[in-house]
Tab-separated table of C-alpha atoms and ligand atoms in Angstrom:
chain	number	residue	atom	x	y	z
A	1	MET	CA	81.230	-32.062	38.900
A	2	THR	CA	78.023	-30.241	39.652
A	3	GLY	CA	78.079	-26.516	40.249
A	4	ALA	CA	76.080	-24.276	42.488
A	5	PRO	CA	73.879	-21.836	40.580
A	6	VAL	CA	73.436	-18.484	42.316
A	7	PRO	CA	69.723	-17.806	42.955
A	8	ALA	CA	68.394	-14.792	41.029
A	9	ASP	CA	67.554	-12.870	44.195
A	10	GLU	CA	71.220	-13.037	45.312
A	11	LEU	CA	72.673	-11.785	42.050
A	12	ALA	CA	72.701	-8.086	42.949
A	13	GLY	CA	75.428	-8.647	45.528
A	14	TRP	CA	77.557	-10.663	43.096
A	15	ARG	CA	77.191	-7.969	40.439
A	16	GLN	CA	78.114	-5.231	42.916
A	17	ALA	CA	81.207	-7.115	44.152
A	18	ALA	CA	82.235	-7.632	40.525
A	19	ARG	CA	81.888	-3.936	39.655
A	20	ILE	CA	84.062	-3.060	42.641
A	21	ALA	CA	86.680	-5.667	41.702
A	22	ALA	CA	86.771	-4.345	38.139
A	23	GLY	CA	87.292	-0.788	39.363
A	24	ALA	CA	90.101	-1.992	41.606
A	25	ARG	CA	91.706	-3.833	38.684
A	26	GLU	CA	91.615	-0.667	36.574
A	27	LEU	CA	93.071	1.362	39.432
A	28	GLY	CA	95.937	-1.128	39.734
A	29	VAL	CA	96.666	-0.895	36.012
A	30	ARG	CA	96.733	2.927	36.193
A	31	LEU	CA	99.096	2.894	39.188
A	32	ALA	CA	101.582	0.487	37.553
A	33	VAL	CA	104.045	3.142	36.424
A	34	PRO	CA	107.851	3.116	36.536
A	35	GLY	CA	109.103	3.742	40.071
A	36	ALA	CA	105.857	2.731	41.780
A	37	ARG	CA	106.144	0.276	44.642
A	38	ARG	CA	104.045	-2.891	44.410
A	39	ARG	CA	103.282	-2.558	48.118
A	40	GLU	CA	101.689	0.851	47.534
A	41	ILE	CA	99.695	-0.415	44.550
A	42	ALA	CA	98.398	-3.369	46.579
A	43	GLU	CA	97.408	-1.093	49.457
A	44	ALA	CA	95.610	1.295	47.077
A	45	ILE	CA	93.712	-1.575	45.419
A	46	GLU	CA	92.628	-3.031	48.751
A	47	ALA	CA	91.637	0.418	50.118
A	48	PHE	CA	89.545	1.036	46.979
A	49	VAL	CA	87.636	-2.201	47.604
A	50	ARG	CA	87.016	-1.410	51.289
A	51	GLU	CA	85.982	2.203	50.620
A	52	ARG	CA	83.193	0.848	48.414
A	53	GLY	CA	81.833	-1.351	51.170
A	54	ALA	CA	83.320	-4.662	50.035
A	55	GLU	CA	86.266	-6.679	51.334
A	56	PRO	CA	89.219	-7.936	49.299
A	57	ALA	CA	88.495	-11.591	48.440
A	58	PHE	CA	92.253	-12.196	48.469
A	59	PRO	CA	95.373	-10.006	48.703
A	60	ALA	CA	96.091	-8.042	45.518
A	61	ASN	CA	98.327	-10.325	43.437
A	62	LEU	CA	100.989	-8.264	41.676
A	63	SER	CA	103.135	-10.901	40.018
A	64	ARG	CA	105.784	-9.639	37.653
A	65	ASN	CA	107.540	-11.011	34.550
A	66	HIS	CA	108.205	-14.755	35.076
A	67	GLU	CA	106.164	-14.787	38.292
A	68	ALA	CA	102.861	-16.203	37.092
A	69	ALA	CA	100.729	-15.795	40.214
A	70	HIS	CA	100.461	-15.474	44.001
A	71	TYR	CA	102.937	-12.677	44.589
A	72	THR	CA	101.670	-10.141	47.065
A	73	PRO	CA	104.006	-7.662	48.771
A	74	ASP	CA	104.565	-7.689	52.513
A	75	ASP	CA	104.966	-4.604	54.731
A	76	ALA	CA	108.704	-4.446	54.085
A	77	ASP	CA	108.538	-4.612	50.280
A	78	GLU	CA	110.093	-1.392	48.969
A	79	GLU	CA	110.947	-2.724	45.510
A	80	ARG	CA	109.884	-0.496	42.620
A	81	LEU	CA	108.568	-1.277	39.161
A	82	ASN	CA	110.862	-0.780	36.186
A	83	VAL	CA	110.148	0.240	32.612
A	84	GLY	CA	109.313	-2.886	30.620
A	85	ASP	CA	108.140	-5.001	33.580
A	86	LEU	CA	105.155	-7.150	32.718
A	87	LEU	CA	102.826	-6.807	35.714
A	88	LYS	CA	99.755	-8.935	36.382
A	89	VAL	CA	97.100	-7.125	38.435
A	90	ASP	CA	94.862	-9.892	39.830
A	91	VAL	CA	92.274	-8.636	42.317
A	92	GLY	CA	89.224	-9.921	44.145
A	93	ALA	CA	86.360	-8.361	46.055
A	94	HIS	CA	83.545	-9.941	48.021
A	95	LEU	CA	80.300	-8.856	49.601
A	96	ASP	CA	79.142	-11.299	52.247
A	97	GLY	CA	81.091	-14.050	50.469
A	98	ALA	CA	79.859	-13.201	46.959
A	99	VAL	CA	83.267	-13.247	45.277
A	100	ALA	CA	84.534	-11.622	42.079
A	101	ASP	CA	87.986	-12.348	40.655
A	102	THR	CA	89.505	-10.379	37.782
A	103	ALA	CA	92.907	-9.679	36.267
A	104	ASP	CA	94.724	-7.738	33.623
A	105	THR	CA	98.336	-7.351	32.526
A	106	VAL	CA	100.189	-4.123	31.897
A	107	GLU	CA	103.601	-3.379	30.448
A	108	VAL	CA	105.074	-0.832	32.856
A	109	GLY	CA	105.986	2.391	31.050
A	110	GLY	CA	103.539	1.800	28.237
A	111	GLY	CA	106.030	0.310	25.754
A	112	GLN	CA	105.184	-2.309	23.152
A	113	ARG	CA	107.910	-4.861	23.947
A	114	HIS	CA	105.397	-7.340	25.369
A	115	ALA	CA	102.339	-6.207	23.433
A	116	HIS	CA	101.860	-9.636	21.809
A	117	LEU	CA	101.687	-11.315	25.227
A	118	VAL	CA	99.112	-8.830	26.459
A	119	ALA	CA	97.102	-9.087	23.229
A	120	ALA	CA	97.205	-12.895	23.426
A	121	VAL	CA	95.498	-13.033	26.810
A	122	HIS	CA	92.943	-10.370	25.886
A	123	GLU	CA	92.046	-12.322	22.756
A	124	ALA	CA	92.025	-15.605	24.673
A	125	LEU	CA	89.754	-14.175	27.362
A	126	ALA	CA	87.319	-12.801	24.771
A	127	ALA	CA	87.307	-16.126	22.908
A	128	GLY	CA	86.878	-18.071	26.133
A	129	VAL	CA	83.954	-15.924	27.289
A	130	ARG	CA	82.262	-16.338	23.882
A	131	ALA	CA	82.566	-20.125	24.199
A	132	VAL	CA	80.621	-20.311	27.498
A	133	ARG	CA	77.051	-21.570	27.347
A	134	ALA	CA	74.755	-23.323	29.792
A	135	ASP	CA	75.012	-27.123	29.387
A	136	GLY	CA	77.991	-26.613	27.064
A	137	PRO	CA	81.322	-28.363	27.586
A	138	VAL	CA	84.015	-26.612	29.611
A	139	ASP	CA	86.391	-28.001	26.991
A	140	ASP	CA	84.951	-25.534	24.435
A	141	VAL	CA	86.372	-22.700	26.522
A	142	SER	CA	89.723	-24.453	26.937
A	143	ARG	CA	89.988	-24.991	23.191
A	144	ALA	CA	89.097	-21.359	22.427
A	145	VAL	CA	91.592	-20.019	24.982
A	146	ALA	CA	94.451	-22.236	23.792
A	147	GLY	CA	93.672	-21.518	20.132
A	148	ALA	CA	93.874	-17.759	20.632
A	149	ILE	CA	97.189	-18.017	22.475
A	150	HIS	CA	98.740	-20.404	19.950
A	151	ALA	CA	97.632	-18.045	17.162
A	152	ARG	CA	100.055	-15.498	18.674
A	153	GLY	CA	102.897	-18.050	18.667
A	154	LEU	CA	102.741	-18.375	22.468
A	155	LYS	CA	101.832	-21.128	24.936
A	156	PRO	CA	98.955	-21.313	27.405
A	157	ILE	CA	100.020	-22.310	30.913
A	158	ARG	CA	98.536	-25.746	31.391
A	159	ASP	CA	98.718	-25.996	35.148
A	160	LEU	CA	96.839	-22.764	35.905
A	161	THR	CA	93.095	-22.816	35.358
A	162	GLY	CA	89.926	-20.813	35.583
A	163	HIS	CA	87.512	-21.990	38.235
A	164	SER	CA	83.974	-21.992	39.469
A	165	ILE	CA	83.211	-19.708	42.409
A	166	GLU	CA	80.785	-20.255	45.270
A	167	ARG	CA	79.957	-18.136	48.296
A	168	TYR	CA	83.177	-17.789	50.333
A	169	VAL	CA	84.880	-20.313	48.025
A	170	LEU	CA	87.246	-18.753	45.503
A	171	HIS	CA	88.240	-22.010	43.821
A	172	ALA	CA	85.142	-24.185	43.945
A	173	GLY	CA	84.945	-27.632	42.380
A	174	LYS	CA	85.105	-26.936	38.677
A	175	ALA	CA	88.396	-26.156	36.925
A	176	ILE	CA	88.462	-24.459	33.512
A	177	PRO	CA	91.767	-25.501	31.948
A	178	ASN	CA	93.653	-23.287	29.521
A	179	VAL	CA	94.404	-26.254	27.267
A	180	PRO	CA	91.827	-28.634	25.759
A	181	GLY	CA	91.376	-32.303	26.598
A	182	LEU	CA	91.563	-32.049	30.387
A	183	SER	CA	87.930	-31.477	31.424
A	184	SER	CA	84.756	-33.450	30.788
A	185	ASP	CA	82.628	-31.040	32.886
A	186	ARG	CA	79.765	-28.982	31.512
A	187	PHE	CA	78.610	-25.507	32.518
A	188	GLU	CA	75.360	-25.072	34.378
A	189	GLU	CA	72.989	-22.161	34.036
A	190	GLY	CA	73.422	-19.686	36.877
A	191	GLU	CA	76.910	-20.801	37.811
A	192	ILE	CA	79.568	-18.144	38.484
A	193	VAL	CA	82.937	-18.924	36.911
A	194	ALA	CA	86.255	-17.160	36.404
A	195	ILE	CA	87.807	-17.497	32.949
A	196	GLU	CA	91.518	-16.972	33.395
A	197	PRO	CA	93.930	-17.457	30.469
A	198	PHE	CA	97.683	-17.266	31.053
A	199	ALA	CA	100.091	-16.987	28.106
A	200	THR	CA	103.857	-17.328	28.086
A	201	ASN	CA	106.843	-17.355	25.777
A	202	GLY	CA	108.338	-20.033	28.055
A	203	GLU	CA	107.472	-23.703	28.532
A	204	GLY	CA	103.807	-23.324	29.517
A	205	ARG	CA	104.233	-24.952	32.921
A	206	ILE	CA	104.715	-23.498	36.362
A	207	ALA	CA	107.132	-24.384	39.140
A	208	ASN	CA	106.679	-23.547	42.805
A	209	GLY	CA	108.858	-20.630	43.857
A	210	PRO	CA	109.496	-19.537	47.448
A	211	PHE	CA	106.601	-19.363	49.888
A	212	GLY	CA	105.040	-15.910	49.631
A	213	HIS	CA	102.822	-13.789	51.819
A	214	ILE	CA	99.431	-15.296	51.027
A	215	VAL	CA	97.830	-17.730	53.473
A	216	ARG	CA	94.422	-19.188	54.163
A	217	PHE	CA	92.714	-21.216	56.853
A	218	ARG	CA	92.406	-24.895	55.923
A	219	ARG	CA	89.794	-25.377	58.643
A	220	PRO	CA	88.206	-23.468	61.534
A	221	PRO	CA	90.311	-22.924	64.662
A	222	PRO	CA	89.500	-24.534	68.023
A	223	ALA	CA	86.535	-22.920	69.773
A	224	ASP	CA	88.595	-21.930	72.856
A	225	ASP	CA	90.836	-19.490	70.928
A	226	ALA	CA	88.730	-16.321	70.688
A	227	GLU	CA	91.302	-14.172	68.901
A	228	LEU	CA	91.989	-16.802	66.264
A	229	GLY	CA	88.219	-17.316	65.983
A	230	ARG	CA	87.807	-13.619	65.177
A	231	LEU	CA	90.401	-13.889	62.408
A	232	TYR	CA	88.626	-16.936	61.009
A	233	GLY	CA	85.334	-15.045	61.155
A	234	ARG	CA	86.908	-12.289	59.094
A	235	PHE	CA	88.548	-14.378	56.373
A	236	ARG	CA	86.831	-17.800	56.580
A	237	THR	CA	88.715	-19.908	54.021
A	238	LEU	CA	89.508	-17.005	51.660
A	239	PRO	CA	93.181	-16.095	51.150
A	240	PHE	CA	94.616	-13.237	53.225
A	241	THR	CA	97.984	-11.745	54.120
A	242	GLY	CA	100.024	-10.521	57.071
A	243	ARG	CA	99.534	-6.912	55.898
A	244	TRP	CA	95.912	-7.227	57.071
A	245	VAL	CA	96.736	-8.662	60.482
A	246	ARG	CA	98.060	-5.650	62.340
A	247	THR	CA	97.563	-5.808	66.105
A	248	PRO	CA	99.987	-7.744	68.346
A	249	PRO	CA	97.189	-10.032	69.697
A	250	GLU	CA	96.117	-10.860	66.130
A	251	ARG	CA	99.676	-11.563	65.103
A	252	ALA	CA	100.192	-13.792	68.131
A	253	ALA	CA	96.971	-15.651	67.324
A	254	LEU	CA	98.108	-16.234	63.760
A	255	GLU	CA	101.384	-17.613	65.062
A	256	ARG	CA	99.447	-20.019	67.345
A	257	GLY	CA	97.266	-21.009	64.404
A	258	ARG	CA	100.144	-21.733	62.032
A	259	ARG	CA	99.230	-25.384	61.628
A	260	LEU	CA	95.736	-24.440	60.469
A	261	LEU	CA	97.112	-22.263	57.679
A	262	GLN	CA	98.088	-23.058	54.135
A	263	THR	CA	100.824	-20.796	52.720
A	264	TYR	CA	100.872	-20.288	48.969
A	265	PRO	CA	104.135	-20.501	47.059
A	266	VAL	CA	104.738	-17.922	44.346
A	267	PHE	CA	104.155	-19.642	41.002
A	268	LEU	CA	106.992	-19.161	38.518
A	269	GLU	CA	107.085	-19.983	34.819
A	270	ARG	CA	109.190	-23.117	34.749
A	271	ALA	CA	111.514	-22.040	31.933
A	272	GLY	CA	111.657	-18.421	33.131
A	273	GLY	CA	109.335	-17.210	30.373
A	274	LEU	CA	107.339	-14.011	30.655
A	275	VAL	CA	103.715	-14.488	31.701
A	276	ALA	CA	100.594	-12.459	30.895
A	277	GLN	CA	97.126	-13.073	32.374
A	278	ALA	CA	93.614	-11.730	31.862
A	279	GLU	CA	90.546	-12.758	33.839
A	280	HIS	CA	86.848	-12.049	34.139
A	281	THR	CA	84.225	-13.453	36.456
A	282	VAL	CA	81.131	-14.346	34.460
A	283	ARG	CA	77.667	-15.751	35.076
A	284	VAL	CA	76.675	-18.680	32.906
A	285	GLY	CA	73.441	-17.728	31.171
A	286	ALA	CA	71.133	-19.720	28.895
A	287	THR	CA	72.442	-17.991	25.786
A	288	GLY	CA	76.013	-17.296	26.897
A	289	ALA	CA	78.151	-15.669	29.534
A	290	GLU	CA	77.357	-12.384	31.241
A	291	VAL	CA	80.655	-10.682	32.118
A	292	LEU	CA	80.279	-9.397	35.673
A	293	THR	CA	83.686	-7.791	36.206
A	294	VAL	CA	83.089	-4.622	34.219
A	295	ALA	CA	83.724	-1.330	36.003
A	296	ARG	CA	80.389	0.292	35.089
B	1	CO	CO1	90.955	-16.603	39.437
Protein backbone atom coordinates (compact mmCIF):
# COMPACT_ATOMS: atom_id res chain seq x y z
CA MET A 1 0.00 0.00 0.00
CA THR A 2 1.49 3.31 -0.99
CA GLY A 3 0.55 6.43 0.91
CA ALA A 4 0.10 10.00 -0.15
CA PRO A 5 2.66 12.35 1.39
CA VAL A 6 1.32 15.83 2.10
CA PRO A 7 3.40 18.45 0.24
CA ALA A 8 5.29 20.81 2.57
CA ASP A 9 3.41 23.87 1.34
CA GLU A 10 0.08 22.30 2.40
CA LEU A 11 1.18 21.40 5.91
CA ALA A 12 0.05 24.62 7.59
CA GLY A 13 -3.60 23.74 7.04
CA TRP A 14 -3.13 20.21 8.41
CA ARG A 15 -1.36 21.57 11.49
CA GLN A 16 -4.10 24.15 12.06
CA ALA A 17 -6.89 21.56 11.73
CA ALA A 18 -5.01 19.34 14.19
CA ARG A 19 -4.64 22.12 16.77
CA ILE A 20 -8.37 22.79 16.55
CA ALA A 21 -9.21 19.09 16.88
CA ALA A 22 -6.95 18.81 19.93
CA GLY A 23 -8.64 21.79 21.58
CA ALA A 24 -12.02 20.24 20.88
CA ARG A 25 -10.87 16.94 22.40
CA GLU A 26 -9.74 18.73 25.56
CA LEU A 27 -13.02 20.62 25.75
CA GLY A 28 -14.93 17.33 25.51
CA VAL A 29 -12.86 15.82 28.32
CA ARG A 30 -13.53 18.86 30.54
CA LEU A 31 -17.29 18.72 29.86
CA ALA A 32 -17.57 15.00 30.69
CA VAL A 33 -18.86 15.45 34.23
CA PRO A 34 -21.61 13.57 36.07
CA GLY A 35 -25.04 14.69 34.89
CA ALA A 36 -23.83 16.13 31.58
CA ARG A 37 -25.71 15.07 28.48
CA ARG A 38 -23.67 13.54 25.66
CA ARG A 39 -25.77 15.51 23.18
CA GLU A 40 -24.68 18.79 24.78
CA ILE A 41 -21.03 17.73 24.86
CA ALA A 42 -21.16 16.77 21.17
CA GLU A 43 -22.77 20.09 20.26
CA ALA A 44 -20.15 22.02 22.26
CA ILE A 45 -17.28 20.12 20.60
CA GLU A 46 -18.66 20.70 17.11
CA ALA A 47 -19.37 24.40 17.84
CA PHE A 48 -15.79 24.82 19.10
CA VAL A 49 -14.46 23.45 15.80
CA ARG A 50 -16.71 25.69 13.68
CA GLU A 51 -15.98 28.82 15.74
CA ARG A 52 -12.30 28.36 14.88
CA GLY A 53 -12.99 28.29 11.17
CA ALA A 54 -12.81 24.53 10.63
CA GLU A 55 -15.53 21.93 10.11
CA PRO A 56 -16.02 18.74 12.10
CA ALA A 57 -14.43 15.91 10.07
CA PHE A 58 -17.02 13.56 11.59
CA PRO A 59 -19.65 13.81 14.34
CA ALA A 60 -18.19 13.86 17.85
CA ASN A 61 -18.00 10.20 18.90
CA LEU A 62 -18.91 9.86 22.58
CA SER A 63 -18.91 6.12 23.10
CA ARG A 64 -19.28 4.94 26.66
CA ASN A 65 -18.17 1.87 28.65
CA HIS A 66 -18.52 -1.22 26.41
CA GLU A 67 -19.33 0.92 23.37
CA ALA A 68 -15.99 1.03 21.59
CA ALA A 69 -16.73 3.53 18.82
CA HIS A 70 -19.23 5.27 16.54
CA TYR A 71 -21.74 6.45 19.11
CA THR A 72 -22.92 9.96 18.46
CA PRO A 73 -26.07 11.36 20.07
CA ASP A 74 -29.08 12.39 18.02
CA ASP A 75 -31.31 15.41 18.71
CA ALA A 76 -33.51 13.44 21.09
CA ASP A 77 -30.71 12.03 23.26
CA GLU A 78 -31.30 13.32 26.79
CA GLU A 79 -29.31 10.61 28.57
CA ARG A 80 -26.83 11.87 31.16
CA LEU A 81 -23.38 10.68 32.16
CA ASN A 82 -22.97 8.86 35.46
CA VAL A 83 -20.10 8.75 37.93
CA GLY A 84 -17.72 5.99 36.86
CA ASP A 85 -18.69 5.97 33.16
CA LEU A 86 -15.71 5.46 30.90
CA LEU A 87 -16.22 7.97 28.07
CA LYS A 88 -14.25 8.06 24.82
CA VAL A 89 -14.06 11.55 23.30
CA ASP A 90 -13.10 10.99 19.64
CA VAL A 91 -13.19 14.16 17.55
CA GLY A 92 -12.16 15.33 14.10
CA ALA A 93 -11.68 18.67 12.41
CA HIS A 94 -10.88 19.54 8.82
CA LEU A 95 -9.84 22.58 6.85
CA ASP A 96 -10.57 22.18 3.16
CA GLY A 97 -10.33 18.40 3.59
CA ALA A 98 -7.12 18.44 5.65
CA VAL A 99 -8.33 16.09 8.39
CA ALA A 100 -7.20 15.60 11.99
CA ASP A 101 -8.53 12.79 14.18
CA THR A 102 -7.84 12.56 17.91
CA ALA A 103 -9.26 10.87 20.99
CA ASP A 104 -8.94 10.54 24.71
CA THR A 105 -10.76 8.65 27.45
CA VAL A 106 -12.04 10.04 30.71
CA GLU A 107 -13.52 8.40 33.78
CA VAL A 108 -16.57 10.53 34.57
CA GLY A 109 -16.37 11.97 38.08
CA GLY A 110 -12.60 11.73 38.23
CA GLY A 111 -12.42 8.42 40.13
CA GLN A 112 -9.67 5.85 39.74
CA ARG A 113 -11.81 2.76 39.09
CA HIS A 114 -10.71 2.57 35.45
CA ALA A 115 -7.36 4.30 35.79
CA HIS A 116 -5.44 1.26 34.49
CA LEU A 117 -7.49 1.24 31.28
CA VAL A 118 -6.87 4.93 30.70
CA ALA A 119 -3.16 4.58 31.53
CA ALA A 120 -2.88 1.60 29.18
CA VAL A 121 -4.03 3.55 26.13
CA HIS A 122 -1.93 6.60 27.01
CA GLU A 123 1.14 4.39 27.33
CA ALA A 124 0.24 2.50 24.16
CA LEU A 125 -0.23 5.72 22.20
CA ALA A 126 3.11 7.10 23.40
CA ALA A 127 4.86 3.82 22.55
CA GLY A 128 3.15 3.65 19.17
CA VAL A 129 4.12 7.22 18.26
CA ARG A 130 7.75 6.53 19.27
CA ALA A 131 7.80 3.50 16.95
CA VAL A 132 6.88 5.51 13.81
CA ARG A 133 9.66 6.25 11.34
CA ALA A 134 9.79 6.89 7.62
CA ASP A 135 10.38 3.62 5.71
CA GLY A 136 9.85 1.70 8.96
CA PRO A 137 7.37 -1.16 9.27
CA VAL A 138 3.84 -0.41 10.43
CA ASP A 139 4.18 -3.63 12.42
CA ASP A 140 6.66 -1.87 14.76
CA VAL A 141 3.84 0.39 15.89
CA SER A 142 1.42 -2.52 16.27
CA ARG A 143 3.92 -4.41 18.40
CA ALA A 144 4.61 -1.37 20.61
CA VAL A 145 0.90 -0.66 21.09
CA ALA A 146 0.01 -4.26 21.94
CA GLY A 147 3.03 -4.61 24.25
CA ALA A 148 2.05 -1.57 26.30
CA ILE A 149 -1.54 -2.77 26.68
CA HIS A 150 -0.55 -6.33 27.59
CA ALA A 151 1.87 -4.91 30.17
CA ARG A 152 -1.22 -3.58 31.99
CA GLY A 153 -2.88 -7.02 31.90
CA LEU A 154 -5.39 -5.84 29.27
CA LYS A 155 -6.12 -6.68 25.63
CA PRO A 156 -5.80 -4.50 22.54
CA ILE A 157 -8.88 -4.57 20.31
CA ARG A 158 -7.72 -6.36 17.19
CA ASP A 159 -10.45 -5.31 14.81
CA LEU A 160 -10.07 -1.55 15.33
CA THR A 161 -7.06 0.09 13.75
CA GLY A 162 -5.25 3.33 13.21
CA HIS A 163 -5.25 4.56 9.64
CA SER A 164 -3.63 6.77 7.09
CA ILE A 165 -5.45 10.00 6.25
CA GLU A 166 -5.68 11.81 2.93
CA ARG A 167 -7.49 14.97 1.91
CA TYR A 168 -11.22 14.36 2.49
CA VAL A 169 -10.47 10.69 3.26
CA LEU A 170 -10.57 9.84 6.95
CA HIS A 171 -9.67 6.17 6.54
CA ALA A 172 -7.30 6.05 3.59
CA GLY A 173 -5.62 2.87 2.39
CA LYS A 174 -3.23 2.02 5.18
CA ALA A 175 -4.42 0.36 8.40
CA ILE A 176 -2.30 0.45 11.56
CA PRO A 177 -3.39 -2.58 13.57
CA ASN A 178 -3.30 -2.65 17.36
CA VAL A 179 -1.87 -6.17 17.35
CA PRO A 180 1.31 -7.29 15.55
CA GLY A 181 1.51 -9.66 12.60
CA LEU A 182 -1.30 -8.20 10.50
CA SER A 183 0.45 -5.56 8.37
CA SER A 184 3.38 -5.75 5.97
CA ASP A 185 3.09 -2.04 5.04
CA ARG A 186 5.80 0.53 5.68
CA PHE A 187 5.46 4.21 6.57
CA GLU A 188 6.38 6.84 4.03
CA GLU A 189 7.91 10.20 4.79
CA GLY A 190 5.30 12.95 4.74
CA GLU A 191 2.34 10.66 5.26
CA ILE A 192 -0.35 11.66 7.78
CA VAL A 193 -1.51 8.80 9.99
CA ALA A 194 -3.72 8.35 13.04
CA ILE A 195 -2.34 6.07 15.76
CA GLU A 196 -5.33 4.79 17.68
CA PRO A 197 -4.92 2.15 20.42
CA PHE A 198 -7.99 0.63 22.07
CA ALA A 199 -7.65 -1.41 25.28
CA THR A 200 -10.24 -3.57 26.99
CA ASN A 201 -10.72 -5.91 29.91
CA GLY A 202 -13.01 -7.96 27.65
CA GLU A 203 -12.26 -10.25 24.71
CA GLY A 204 -10.43 -7.76 22.47
CA ARG A 205 -12.90 -8.05 19.60
CA ILE A 206 -15.83 -5.91 18.59
CA ALA A 207 -19.36 -6.83 17.56
CA ASN A 208 -21.71 -4.64 15.57
CA GLY A 209 -24.36 -3.05 17.77
CA PRO A 210 -27.46 -1.23 16.53
CA PHE A 211 -27.16 1.23 13.66
CA GLY A 212 -26.33 4.64 15.10
CA HIS A 213 -26.58 8.21 13.90
CA ILE A 214 -23.45 8.43 11.77
CA VAL A 215 -23.72 8.19 7.99
CA ARG A 216 -21.62 8.99 4.96
CA PHE A 217 -22.04 9.21 1.21
CA ARG A 218 -20.69 6.13 -0.58
CA ARG A 219 -20.70 8.02 -3.87
CA PRO A 220 -21.85 11.36 -5.32
CA PRO A 221 -25.59 11.85 -5.86
CA PRO A 222 -27.17 12.18 -9.32
CA ALA A 223 -26.52 15.56 -10.93
CA ASP A 224 -30.25 16.41 -11.20
CA ASP A 225 -30.79 16.53 -7.41
CA ALA A 226 -29.55 20.00 -6.42
CA GLU A 227 -30.39 19.76 -2.72
CA LEU A 228 -28.69 16.41 -2.33
CA GLY A 229 -25.77 17.79 -4.37
CA ARG A 230 -25.40 20.62 -1.85
CA LEU A 231 -25.25 18.12 1.01
CA TYR A 232 -22.63 16.11 -0.85
CA GLY A 233 -20.66 19.30 -1.47
CA ARG A 234 -20.68 19.95 2.26
CA PHE A 235 -19.66 16.51 3.51
CA ARG A 236 -18.16 14.75 0.46
CA THR A 237 -17.42 11.23 1.73
CA LEU A 238 -16.70 12.28 5.34
CA PRO A 239 -19.04 10.98 8.06
CA PHE A 240 -21.87 13.25 9.22
CA THR A 241 -25.05 13.06 11.26
CA GLY A 242 -28.71 14.06 11.20
CA ARG A 243 -28.01 16.73 13.85
CA TRP A 244 -26.25 18.71 11.10
CA VAL A 245 -29.03 18.39 8.55
CA ARG A 246 -31.65 20.76 9.88
CA THR A 247 -33.92 22.23 7.20
CA PRO A 248 -36.94 20.29 5.87
CA PRO A 249 -35.62 20.37 2.25
CA GLU A 250 -32.26 18.98 3.42
CA ARG A 251 -33.95 16.27 5.43
CA ALA A 252 -36.14 15.34 2.48
CA ALA A 253 -33.08 15.20 0.23
CA LEU A 254 -31.31 12.90 2.66
CA GLU A 255 -34.34 10.63 2.68
CA ARG A 256 -34.26 10.52 -1.16
CA GLY A 257 -30.55 9.78 -1.03
CA ARG A 258 -30.81 6.92 1.45
CA ARG A 259 -29.42 4.36 -0.95
CA LEU A 260 -26.27 6.44 -1.43
CA LEU A 261 -25.57 6.47 2.30
CA GLN A 262 -23.67 4.09 4.51
CA THR A 263 -24.90 4.00 8.12
CA TYR A 264 -22.37 3.04 10.78
CA PRO A 265 -23.30 0.56 13.48
CA VAL A 266 -22.16 1.32 17.01
CA PHE A 267 -19.19 -0.94 17.76
CA LEU A 268 -19.50 -2.86 21.02
CA GLU A 269 -16.87 -4.88 22.86
CA ARG A 270 -17.90 -8.43 22.08
CA ALA A 271 -17.70 -9.75 25.65
CA GLY A 272 -19.11 -6.54 27.15
CA GLY A 273 -15.70 -5.40 28.41
CA LEU A 274 -14.91 -1.78 29.15
CA VAL A 275 -13.04 0.03 26.39
CA ALA A 276 -10.54 2.91 26.53
CA GLN A 277 -9.06 4.69 23.49
CA ALA A 278 -6.41 7.32 22.84
CA GLU A 279 -5.51 8.75 19.45
CA HIS A 280 -3.21 11.27 17.82
CA THR A 281 -2.81 12.31 14.21
CA VAL A 282 0.88 12.44 13.35
CA ARG A 283 3.06 13.28 10.37
CA VAL A 284 5.66 10.70 9.45
CA GLY A 285 9.02 12.45 9.46
CA ALA A 286 12.49 11.22 8.51
CA THR A 287 13.53 10.82 12.13
CA GLY A 288 10.15 9.98 13.67
CA ALA A 289 6.59 11.13 14.09
CA GLU A 290 5.53 14.73 14.61
CA VAL A 291 2.38 14.73 16.76
CA LEU A 292 -0.01 17.20 15.14
CA THR A 293 -2.99 16.95 17.50
CA VAL A 294 -1.59 19.04 20.33
CA ALA A 295 -3.71 21.96 21.52
CA ARG A 296 -0.94 24.58 21.38
CO1 LIG B 1 -9.21 7.51 13.88
